[in-house]
Short mmCIF file of C-alpha atoms in Angstrom, two decimals:
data_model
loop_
_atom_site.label_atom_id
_atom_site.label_comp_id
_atom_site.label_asym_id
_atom_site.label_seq_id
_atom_site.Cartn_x
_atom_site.Cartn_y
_atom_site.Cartn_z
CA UNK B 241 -37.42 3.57 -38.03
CA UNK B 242 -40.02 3.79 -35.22
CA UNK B 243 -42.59 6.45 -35.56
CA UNK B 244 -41.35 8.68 -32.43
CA UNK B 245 -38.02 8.44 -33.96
CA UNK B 246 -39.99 9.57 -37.73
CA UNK B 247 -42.22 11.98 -35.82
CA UNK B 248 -38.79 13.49 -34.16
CA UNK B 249 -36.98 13.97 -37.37
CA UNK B 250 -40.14 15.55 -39.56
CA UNK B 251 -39.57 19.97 -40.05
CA UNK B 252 -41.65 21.49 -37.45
CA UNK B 253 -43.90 22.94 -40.48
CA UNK B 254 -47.69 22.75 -40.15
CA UNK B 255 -47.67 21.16 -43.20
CA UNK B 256 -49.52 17.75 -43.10
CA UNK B 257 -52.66 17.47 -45.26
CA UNK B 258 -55.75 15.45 -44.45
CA UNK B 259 -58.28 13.77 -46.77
CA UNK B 260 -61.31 12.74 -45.87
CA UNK B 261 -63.76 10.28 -47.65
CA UNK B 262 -66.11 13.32 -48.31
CA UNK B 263 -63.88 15.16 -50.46
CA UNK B 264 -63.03 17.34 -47.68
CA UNK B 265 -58.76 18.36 -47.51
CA UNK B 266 -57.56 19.91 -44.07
CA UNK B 267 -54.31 21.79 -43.49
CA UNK B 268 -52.55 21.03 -39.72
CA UNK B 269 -50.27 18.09 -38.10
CA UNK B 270 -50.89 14.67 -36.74
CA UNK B 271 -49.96 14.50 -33.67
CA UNK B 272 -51.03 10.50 -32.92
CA UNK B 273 -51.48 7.82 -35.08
CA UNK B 274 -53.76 4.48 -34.27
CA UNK B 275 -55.26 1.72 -36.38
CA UNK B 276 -58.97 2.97 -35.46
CA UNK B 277 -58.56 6.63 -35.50
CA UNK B 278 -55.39 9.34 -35.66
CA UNK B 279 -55.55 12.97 -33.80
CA UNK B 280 -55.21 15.72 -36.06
CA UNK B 281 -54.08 19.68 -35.18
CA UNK B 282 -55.31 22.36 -37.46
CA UNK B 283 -53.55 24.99 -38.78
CA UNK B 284 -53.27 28.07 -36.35
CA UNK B 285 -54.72 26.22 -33.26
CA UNK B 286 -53.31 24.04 -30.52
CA UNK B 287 -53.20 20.88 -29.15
CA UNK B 288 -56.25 21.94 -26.74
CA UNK B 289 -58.42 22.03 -29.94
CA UNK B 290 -57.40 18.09 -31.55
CA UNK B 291 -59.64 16.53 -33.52
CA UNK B 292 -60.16 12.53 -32.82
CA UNK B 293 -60.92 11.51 -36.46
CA UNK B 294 -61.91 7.52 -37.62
CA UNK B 295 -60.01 6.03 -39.92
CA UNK B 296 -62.48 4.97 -41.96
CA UNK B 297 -63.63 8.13 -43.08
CA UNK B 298 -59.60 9.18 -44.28
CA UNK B 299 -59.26 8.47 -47.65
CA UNK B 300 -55.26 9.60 -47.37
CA UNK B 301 -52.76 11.93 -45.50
CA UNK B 302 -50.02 13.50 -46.51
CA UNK B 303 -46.94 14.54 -44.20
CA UNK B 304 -44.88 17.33 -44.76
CA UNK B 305 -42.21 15.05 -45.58
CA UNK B 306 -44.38 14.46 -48.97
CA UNK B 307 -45.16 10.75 -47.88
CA UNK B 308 -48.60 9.51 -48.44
CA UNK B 309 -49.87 7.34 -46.11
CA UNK B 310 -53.67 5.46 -47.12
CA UNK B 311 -55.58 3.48 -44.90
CA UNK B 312 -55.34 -0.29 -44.89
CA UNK B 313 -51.59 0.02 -47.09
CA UNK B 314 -48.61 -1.04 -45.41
CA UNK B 315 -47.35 2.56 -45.08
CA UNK B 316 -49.98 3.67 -43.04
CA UNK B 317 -48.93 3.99 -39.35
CA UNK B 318 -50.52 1.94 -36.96
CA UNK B 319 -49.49 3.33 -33.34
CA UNK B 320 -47.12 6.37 -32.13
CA UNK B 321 -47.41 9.65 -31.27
CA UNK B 322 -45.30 12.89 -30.53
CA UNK B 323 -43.40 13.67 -28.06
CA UNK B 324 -44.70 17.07 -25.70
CA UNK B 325 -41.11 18.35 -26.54
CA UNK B 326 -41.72 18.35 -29.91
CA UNK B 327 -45.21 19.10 -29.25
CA UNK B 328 -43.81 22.56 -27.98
CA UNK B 329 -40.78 23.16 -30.77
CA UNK B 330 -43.68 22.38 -33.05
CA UNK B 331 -45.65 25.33 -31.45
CA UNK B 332 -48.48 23.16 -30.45
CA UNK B 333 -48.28 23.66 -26.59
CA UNK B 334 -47.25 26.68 -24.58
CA UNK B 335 -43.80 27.05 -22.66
CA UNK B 336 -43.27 28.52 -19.28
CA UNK B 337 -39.84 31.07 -19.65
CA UNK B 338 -37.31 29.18 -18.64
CA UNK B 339 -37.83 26.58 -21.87
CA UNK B 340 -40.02 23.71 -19.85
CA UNK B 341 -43.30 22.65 -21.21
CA UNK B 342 -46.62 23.85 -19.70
CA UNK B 343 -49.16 20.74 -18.47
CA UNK B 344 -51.54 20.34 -21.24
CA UNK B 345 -54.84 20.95 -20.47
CA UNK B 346 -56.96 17.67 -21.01
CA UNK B 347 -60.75 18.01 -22.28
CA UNK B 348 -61.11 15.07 -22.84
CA UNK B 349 -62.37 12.95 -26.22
CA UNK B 350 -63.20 15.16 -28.96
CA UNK B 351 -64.96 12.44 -30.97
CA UNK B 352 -65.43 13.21 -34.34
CA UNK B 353 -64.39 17.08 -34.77
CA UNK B 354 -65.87 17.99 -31.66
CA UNK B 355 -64.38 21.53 -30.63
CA UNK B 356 -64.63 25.21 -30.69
CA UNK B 357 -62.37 26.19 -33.44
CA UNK B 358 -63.77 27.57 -36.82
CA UNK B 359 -61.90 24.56 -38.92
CA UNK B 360 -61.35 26.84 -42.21
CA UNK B 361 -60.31 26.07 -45.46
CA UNK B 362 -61.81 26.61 -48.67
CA UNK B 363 -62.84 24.92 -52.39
CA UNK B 364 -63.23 27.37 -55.40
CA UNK B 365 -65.05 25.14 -58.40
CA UNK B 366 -65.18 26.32 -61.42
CA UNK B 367 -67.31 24.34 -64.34
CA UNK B 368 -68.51 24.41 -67.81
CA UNK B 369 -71.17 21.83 -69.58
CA UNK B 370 -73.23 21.83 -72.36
CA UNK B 371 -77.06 20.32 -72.47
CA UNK B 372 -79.33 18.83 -74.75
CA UNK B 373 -82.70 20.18 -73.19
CA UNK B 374 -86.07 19.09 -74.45
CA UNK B 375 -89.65 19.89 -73.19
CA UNK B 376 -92.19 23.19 -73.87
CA UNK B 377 -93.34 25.85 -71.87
CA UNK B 378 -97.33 26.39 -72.53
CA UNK B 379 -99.97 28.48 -71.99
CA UNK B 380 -104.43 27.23 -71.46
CA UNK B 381 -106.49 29.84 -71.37
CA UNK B 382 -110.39 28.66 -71.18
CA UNK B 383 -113.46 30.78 -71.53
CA UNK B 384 -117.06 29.68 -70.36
CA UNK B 385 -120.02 31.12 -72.20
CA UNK B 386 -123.51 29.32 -71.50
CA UNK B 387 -122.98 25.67 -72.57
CA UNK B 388 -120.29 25.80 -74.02
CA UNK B 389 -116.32 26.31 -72.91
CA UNK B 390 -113.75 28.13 -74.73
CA UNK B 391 -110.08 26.85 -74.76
CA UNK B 392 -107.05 27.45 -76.59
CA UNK B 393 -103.47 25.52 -75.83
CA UNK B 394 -100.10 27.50 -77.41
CA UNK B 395 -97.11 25.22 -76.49
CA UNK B 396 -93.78 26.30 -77.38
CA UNK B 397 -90.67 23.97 -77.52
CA UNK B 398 -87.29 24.41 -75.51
CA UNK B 399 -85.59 21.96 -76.87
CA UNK B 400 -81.84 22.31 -78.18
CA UNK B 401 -78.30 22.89 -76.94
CA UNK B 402 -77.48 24.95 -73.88
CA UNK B 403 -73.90 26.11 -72.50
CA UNK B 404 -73.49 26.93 -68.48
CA UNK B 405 -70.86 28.56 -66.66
CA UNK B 406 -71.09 27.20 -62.71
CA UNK B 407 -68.70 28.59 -59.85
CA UNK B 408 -69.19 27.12 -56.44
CA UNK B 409 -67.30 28.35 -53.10
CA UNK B 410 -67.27 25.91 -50.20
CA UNK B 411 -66.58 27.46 -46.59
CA UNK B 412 -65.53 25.28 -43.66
CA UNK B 413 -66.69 27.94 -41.02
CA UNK B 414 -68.07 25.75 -38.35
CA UNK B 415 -66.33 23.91 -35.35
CA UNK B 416 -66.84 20.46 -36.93
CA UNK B 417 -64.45 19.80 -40.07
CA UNK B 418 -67.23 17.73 -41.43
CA UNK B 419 -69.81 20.62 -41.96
CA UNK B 420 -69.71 23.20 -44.43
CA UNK B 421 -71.40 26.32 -46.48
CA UNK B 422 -71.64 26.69 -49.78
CA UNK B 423 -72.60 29.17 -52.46
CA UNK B 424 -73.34 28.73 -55.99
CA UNK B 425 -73.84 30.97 -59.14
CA UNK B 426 -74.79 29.63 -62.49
CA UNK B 427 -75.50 31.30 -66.20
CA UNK B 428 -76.95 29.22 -68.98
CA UNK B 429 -77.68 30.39 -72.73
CA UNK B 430 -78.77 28.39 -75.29
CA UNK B 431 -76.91 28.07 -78.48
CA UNK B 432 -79.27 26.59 -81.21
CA UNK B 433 -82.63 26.54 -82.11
CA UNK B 434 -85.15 24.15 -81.68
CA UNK B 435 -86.11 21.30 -84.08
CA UNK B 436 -89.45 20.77 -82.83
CA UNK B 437 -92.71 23.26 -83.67
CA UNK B 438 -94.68 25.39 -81.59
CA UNK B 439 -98.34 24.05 -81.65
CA UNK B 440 -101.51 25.86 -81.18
CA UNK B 441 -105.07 24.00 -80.66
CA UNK B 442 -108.85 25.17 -80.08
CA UNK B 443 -111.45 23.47 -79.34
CA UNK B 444 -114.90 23.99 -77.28
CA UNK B 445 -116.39 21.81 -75.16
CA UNK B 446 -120.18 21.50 -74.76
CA UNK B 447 -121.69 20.69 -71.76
CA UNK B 448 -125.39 20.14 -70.80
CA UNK B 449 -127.93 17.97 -68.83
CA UNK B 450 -125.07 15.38 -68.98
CA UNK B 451 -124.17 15.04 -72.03
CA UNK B 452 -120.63 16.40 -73.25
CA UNK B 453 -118.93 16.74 -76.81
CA UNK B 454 -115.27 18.33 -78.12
CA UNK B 455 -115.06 20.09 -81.18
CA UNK B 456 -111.60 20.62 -82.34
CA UNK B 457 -111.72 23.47 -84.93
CA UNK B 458 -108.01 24.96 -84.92
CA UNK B 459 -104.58 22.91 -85.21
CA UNK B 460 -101.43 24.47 -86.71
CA UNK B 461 -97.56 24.17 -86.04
CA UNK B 462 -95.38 26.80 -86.96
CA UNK B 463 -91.49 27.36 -86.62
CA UNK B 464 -89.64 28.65 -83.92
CA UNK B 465 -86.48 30.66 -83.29
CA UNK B 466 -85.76 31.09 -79.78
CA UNK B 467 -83.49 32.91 -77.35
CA UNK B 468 -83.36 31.54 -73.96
CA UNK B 469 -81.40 32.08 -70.50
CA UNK B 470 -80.98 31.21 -67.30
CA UNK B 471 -79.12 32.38 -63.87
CA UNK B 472 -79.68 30.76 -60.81
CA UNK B 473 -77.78 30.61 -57.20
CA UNK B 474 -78.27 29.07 -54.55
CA UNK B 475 -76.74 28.70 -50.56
CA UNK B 476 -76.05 25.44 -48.94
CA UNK B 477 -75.61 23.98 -45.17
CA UNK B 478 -73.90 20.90 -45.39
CA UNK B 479 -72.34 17.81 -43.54
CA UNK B 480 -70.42 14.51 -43.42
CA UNK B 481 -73.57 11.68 -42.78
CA UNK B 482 -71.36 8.37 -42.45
CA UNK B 483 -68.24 7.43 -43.81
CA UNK B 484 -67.88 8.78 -47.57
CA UNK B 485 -71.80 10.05 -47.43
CA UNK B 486 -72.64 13.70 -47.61
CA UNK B 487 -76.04 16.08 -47.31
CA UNK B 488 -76.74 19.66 -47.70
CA UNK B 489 -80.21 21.32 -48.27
CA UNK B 490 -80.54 24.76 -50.19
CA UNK B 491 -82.19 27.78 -50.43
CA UNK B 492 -81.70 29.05 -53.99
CA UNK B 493 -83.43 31.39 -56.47
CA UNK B 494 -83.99 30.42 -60.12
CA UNK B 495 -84.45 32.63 -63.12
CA UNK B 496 -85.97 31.30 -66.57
CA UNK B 497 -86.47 33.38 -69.42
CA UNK B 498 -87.46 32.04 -73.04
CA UNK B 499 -88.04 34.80 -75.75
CA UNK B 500 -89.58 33.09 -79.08
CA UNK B 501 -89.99 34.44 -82.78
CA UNK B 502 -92.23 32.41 -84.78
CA UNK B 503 -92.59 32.03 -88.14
CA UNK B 504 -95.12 30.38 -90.23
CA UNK B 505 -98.51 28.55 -89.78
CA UNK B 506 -99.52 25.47 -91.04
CA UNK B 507 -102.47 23.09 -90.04
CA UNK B 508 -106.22 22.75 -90.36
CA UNK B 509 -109.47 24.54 -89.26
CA UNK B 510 -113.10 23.75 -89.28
CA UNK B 511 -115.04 26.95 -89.05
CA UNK B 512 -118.59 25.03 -88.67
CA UNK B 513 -119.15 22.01 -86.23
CA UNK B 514 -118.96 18.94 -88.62
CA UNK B 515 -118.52 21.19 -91.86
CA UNK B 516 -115.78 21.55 -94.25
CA UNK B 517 -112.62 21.52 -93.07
CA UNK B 518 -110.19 24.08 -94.38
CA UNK B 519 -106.03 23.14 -94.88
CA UNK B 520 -103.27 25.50 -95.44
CA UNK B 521 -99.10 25.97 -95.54
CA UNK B 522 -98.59 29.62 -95.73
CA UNK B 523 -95.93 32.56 -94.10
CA UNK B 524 -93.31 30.87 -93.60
CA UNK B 525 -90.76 33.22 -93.80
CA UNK B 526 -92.91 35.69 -91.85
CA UNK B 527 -93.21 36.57 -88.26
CA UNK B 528 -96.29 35.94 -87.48
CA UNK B 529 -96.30 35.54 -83.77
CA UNK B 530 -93.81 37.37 -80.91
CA UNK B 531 -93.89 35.52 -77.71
CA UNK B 532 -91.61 35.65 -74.13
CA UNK B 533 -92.56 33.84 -70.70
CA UNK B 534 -90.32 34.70 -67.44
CA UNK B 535 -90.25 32.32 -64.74
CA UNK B 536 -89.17 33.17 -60.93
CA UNK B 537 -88.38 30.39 -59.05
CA UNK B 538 -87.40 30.71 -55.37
CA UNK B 539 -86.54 27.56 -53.96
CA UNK B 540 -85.80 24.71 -51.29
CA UNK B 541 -83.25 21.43 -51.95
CA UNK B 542 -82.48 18.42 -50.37
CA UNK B 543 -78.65 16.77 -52.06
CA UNK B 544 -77.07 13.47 -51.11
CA UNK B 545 -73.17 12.65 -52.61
CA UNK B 546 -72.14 9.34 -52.12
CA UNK B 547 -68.70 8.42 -52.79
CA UNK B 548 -68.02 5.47 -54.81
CA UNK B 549 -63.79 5.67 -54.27
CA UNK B 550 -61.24 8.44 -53.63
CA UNK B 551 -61.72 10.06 -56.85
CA UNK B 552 -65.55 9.72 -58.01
CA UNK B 553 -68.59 10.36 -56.78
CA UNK B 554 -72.70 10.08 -57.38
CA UNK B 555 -74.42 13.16 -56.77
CA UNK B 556 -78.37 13.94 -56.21
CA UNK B 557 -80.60 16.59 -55.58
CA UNK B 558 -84.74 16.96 -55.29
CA UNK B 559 -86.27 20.59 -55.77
CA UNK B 560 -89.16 22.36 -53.98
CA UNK B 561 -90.18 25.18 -55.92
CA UNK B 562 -91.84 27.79 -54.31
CA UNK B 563 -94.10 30.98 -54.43
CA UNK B 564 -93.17 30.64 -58.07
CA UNK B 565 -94.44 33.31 -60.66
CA UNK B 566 -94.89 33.14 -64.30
CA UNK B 567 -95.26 36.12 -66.47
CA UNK B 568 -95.90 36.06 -70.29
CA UNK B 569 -96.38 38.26 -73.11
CA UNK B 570 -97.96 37.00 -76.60
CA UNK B 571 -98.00 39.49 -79.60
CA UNK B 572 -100.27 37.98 -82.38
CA UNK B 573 -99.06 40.29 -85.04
CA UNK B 574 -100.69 39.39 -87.83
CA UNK B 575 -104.07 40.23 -86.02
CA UNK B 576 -102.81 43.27 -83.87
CA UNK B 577 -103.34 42.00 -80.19
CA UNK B 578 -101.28 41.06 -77.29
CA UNK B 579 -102.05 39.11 -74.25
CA UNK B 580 -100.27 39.19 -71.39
CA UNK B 581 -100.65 37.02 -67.95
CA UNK B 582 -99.03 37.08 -64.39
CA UNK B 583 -99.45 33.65 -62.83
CA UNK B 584 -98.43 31.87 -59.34
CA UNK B 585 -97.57 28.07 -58.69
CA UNK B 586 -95.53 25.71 -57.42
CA UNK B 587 -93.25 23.50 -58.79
CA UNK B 588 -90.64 20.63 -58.20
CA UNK B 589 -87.31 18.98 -59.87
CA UNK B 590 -84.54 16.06 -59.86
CA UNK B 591 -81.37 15.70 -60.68
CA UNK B 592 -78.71 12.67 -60.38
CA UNK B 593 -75.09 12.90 -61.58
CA UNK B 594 -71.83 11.72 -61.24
CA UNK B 595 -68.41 13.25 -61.37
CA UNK B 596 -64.78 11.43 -61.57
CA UNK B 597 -61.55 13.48 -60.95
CA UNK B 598 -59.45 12.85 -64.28
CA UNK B 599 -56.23 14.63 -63.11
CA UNK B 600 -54.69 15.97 -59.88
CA UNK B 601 -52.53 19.22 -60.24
CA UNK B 602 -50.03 21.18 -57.98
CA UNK B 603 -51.55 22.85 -55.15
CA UNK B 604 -54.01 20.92 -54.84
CA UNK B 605 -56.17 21.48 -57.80
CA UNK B 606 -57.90 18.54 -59.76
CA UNK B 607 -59.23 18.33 -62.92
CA UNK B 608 -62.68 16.63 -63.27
CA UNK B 609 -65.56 15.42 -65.56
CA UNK B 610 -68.80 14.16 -65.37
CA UNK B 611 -72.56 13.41 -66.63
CA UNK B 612 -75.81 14.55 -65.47
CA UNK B 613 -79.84 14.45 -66.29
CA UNK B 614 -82.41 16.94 -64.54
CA UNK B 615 -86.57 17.35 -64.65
CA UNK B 616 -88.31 20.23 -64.13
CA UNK B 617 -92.29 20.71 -63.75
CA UNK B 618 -93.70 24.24 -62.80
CA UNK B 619 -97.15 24.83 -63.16
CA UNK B 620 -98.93 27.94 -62.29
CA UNK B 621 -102.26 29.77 -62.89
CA UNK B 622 -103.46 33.02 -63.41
CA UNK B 623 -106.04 35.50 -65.25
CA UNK B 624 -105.18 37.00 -68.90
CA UNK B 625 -105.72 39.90 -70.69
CA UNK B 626 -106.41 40.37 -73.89
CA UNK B 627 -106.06 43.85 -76.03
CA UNK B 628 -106.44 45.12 -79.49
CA UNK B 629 -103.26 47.53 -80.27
CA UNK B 630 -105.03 48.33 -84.12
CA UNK B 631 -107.62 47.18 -86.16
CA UNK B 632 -107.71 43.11 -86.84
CA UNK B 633 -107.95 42.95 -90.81
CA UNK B 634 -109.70 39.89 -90.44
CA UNK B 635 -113.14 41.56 -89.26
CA UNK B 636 -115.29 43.43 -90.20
CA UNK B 637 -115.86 45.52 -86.48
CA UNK B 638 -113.04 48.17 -85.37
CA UNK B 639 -111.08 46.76 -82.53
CA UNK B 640 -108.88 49.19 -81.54
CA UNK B 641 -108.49 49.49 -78.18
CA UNK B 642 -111.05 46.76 -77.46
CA UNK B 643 -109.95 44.72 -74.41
CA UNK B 644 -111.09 41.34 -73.15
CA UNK B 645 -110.20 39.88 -69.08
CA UNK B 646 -110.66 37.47 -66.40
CA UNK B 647 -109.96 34.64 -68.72
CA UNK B 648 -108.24 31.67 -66.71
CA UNK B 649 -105.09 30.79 -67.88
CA UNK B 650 -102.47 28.40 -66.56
CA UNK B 651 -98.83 28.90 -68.02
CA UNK B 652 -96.34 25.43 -67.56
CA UNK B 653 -92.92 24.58 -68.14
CA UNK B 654 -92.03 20.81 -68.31
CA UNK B 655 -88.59 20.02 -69.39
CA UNK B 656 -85.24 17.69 -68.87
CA UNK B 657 -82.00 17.96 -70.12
CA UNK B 658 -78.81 15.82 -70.39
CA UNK B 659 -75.51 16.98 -68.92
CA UNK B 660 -71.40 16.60 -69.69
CA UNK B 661 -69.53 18.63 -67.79
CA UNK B 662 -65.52 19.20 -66.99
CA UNK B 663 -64.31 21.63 -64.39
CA UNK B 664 -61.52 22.77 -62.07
CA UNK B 665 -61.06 22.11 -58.07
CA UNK B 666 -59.25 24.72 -56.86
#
């Protein structure tokens, strides 16, 4: 059977579905088939508004007919094209009264998705994963006093097992099928504890008429129970690059929060430069330390998704974090003070992936997994304050309400995290 003869026969539904390379699925007819590139009709426009599309970037179409025709397979078709009566009984051109077809209108090529029609359609994604994280988030703070320099480095672990929720919505509201907008919200909350130990070490540094020397007098590790979250969202402007390549860059906002309980201290300290030095293993099943960090991470993103076939892709994405703040809290209970910091920095991130569609559904839904890994460095600095809430025990001077400030402090978060994921395509 020719294809006029095919094209005659098909129900005049706007039911064909195209499938591009990108991932992309359109809604609409063909209307003219080639070996180099077809012409495709959206849904709810005319012929006026045909997209010329390359045949290398279709990874299938679908007729209403439920064929499936693929690209370099002996059931794609190579040359034809309807008729402009069938043109019209498909509702593609207008008719004058009487029943006879209206001229079309030529516009010439419209290379590549060239028109002014909004092209439509919509994804909905909806995921879950789970992450082994590692890393810390720290605080420095350093004091100078004559010679010598004052520092003390609390690093706290967030390391463990994390579960996210992701949604994603992706718009096709521009005249080019190939371009798109997306929007994406995401909650994280860890689920265990970590393994490692948060660490705290002073030490002063002496400095004078060049000559320089680090005494270490404090080192203790203690255990940590922590509750940690995250939300983040971000908008994208995308497009098809070249064949079955893909970019979009983001604007997003990220939200960190890490609350810690710790328990415990064990470790060393030498009191006197070069004297005894003093071990102990004590508390451990008190709380000897309360400590929360927020971080607020606006940011900028640059993603690339390169398709390796029809149903998987590699996926990856650099971070600009900017105008980011840091503020902490630190409640040394045993000695009745807290310290508290609000810092600004910068930071940056990476992530690669890839996804594979497992199983495709009715409707068009799909089933998919996939595997990920992602950095993240934020460093920022700022000035701390320290107060006495009550008296510390340990001395023998009355501290209450004694307050220390303009100590430098620089609060960091360095950490990565493995990814396994499965979602829904919707």
């Amino acid at each position: 059977m020719s294809i006029l003869i095919a094209l005659s026969m098909a129900p005049w539904a706007l039911g064909d579905e195209l499938y591009l390379k990108a991932g992309n699925k359109f809604e609409g007819t063909v209307i003219k088939w080639g070996e180099e590139q077809i012409s495709f009709v959206l849904r709810g426009t005319t012929l006026n508004e045909a997209f010329n599309i390359p045949v290398e970037t279709i990874s299938k179409v679908i007729l209403n007919d439920s064929t499936e025709h693929v690209p370099g397979e002996g059931r794609w078709i190579s040359d034809g094209e309807m008729s402009q009566e069938d043109l019209a009984k498909a509702g593609l051109v207008k008719q004058k009264p009487s029943g006879a077809v209206l001229p079309i209108k030529q516009t010439g090529e419209c290379n590549s998705f060239k028109n002014e029609r909004k092209a439509g359609g919509n994804d909905i994604l909806i995921e879950g994963s789970i992450q082994k994280v590692s890393g810390y988030t720290e605080y420095h703070i350093k004091f100078a006093e004559a010679y010598y320099t004052w520092q003390s480095v609390l690093a706290f672990p967030v390391d463990g097992y994390k579960v996210n929720v992701k949604a994603s919505l992706i718009k096709h509201p521009f005249k080019s099928p190939d371009k798109y907008v997306g929007f994406e919200l995401l909650y994280a909350k860890n689920i265990t504890d970590p393994e490692t130990t948060m660490v705290d070490s002073d030490y002063v540094t002496y400095e004078a008429y060049g000559y320089s020397e680090k005494w270490v007098w404090s080192a203790t590790q203690s255990t940590a129970d922590l509750n940690a979250s995250e939300l983040c969202a971000n908008l994208r402007v995308g497009r098809t690059l070249y064949n079955d390549i893909s970019g979009s860059i983001l604007l997003g906002y990220r939200y960190l929060n890490f609350t810690y309980d710790i328990y415990g201290v064990k470790g060393w300290q030498q009191p006197v430069y070069e004297g005894q030095i003093y071990t102990f293993d004590t508390l451990q099943s008190t709380n000897v330390l309360d400590y929360r960090v927020s971080y607020h991470l606006p940011f900028l993103g640059l993603c690339l998704r390169l398709g390796l076939s029809e149903n998987s892709w590699l996926d990856g994405k650099l971070t600009r974090y900017i105008r980011s703040r840091a503020n902490d809290e630190d409640d040394h209970i045993l000695r009745y003070f807290k310290v508290t910091t609000s810092s600004k920095g910068s930071g940056w991130g990476a992530e690669l992936g890839g996804r594979i569609i497992l199983l495709k559904l009715g409707s068009g839904k799909k089933i998919f997994a996939g595997a990920g890994y992602e950095f993240s460095k934020i460093s920022t600095t700022g000035i701390q304050t320290q107060r006495y809430y009550a008296d510390d025990p340990d001395t023998p001077e009355n501290e209450i309400g004694l307050t220390f400030t303009g100590i430098d402090n620089e609060i960091n978060l360095s950490q990565q995290a493995l990814t396994l994921f499965l979602g829904m395509n919707y």
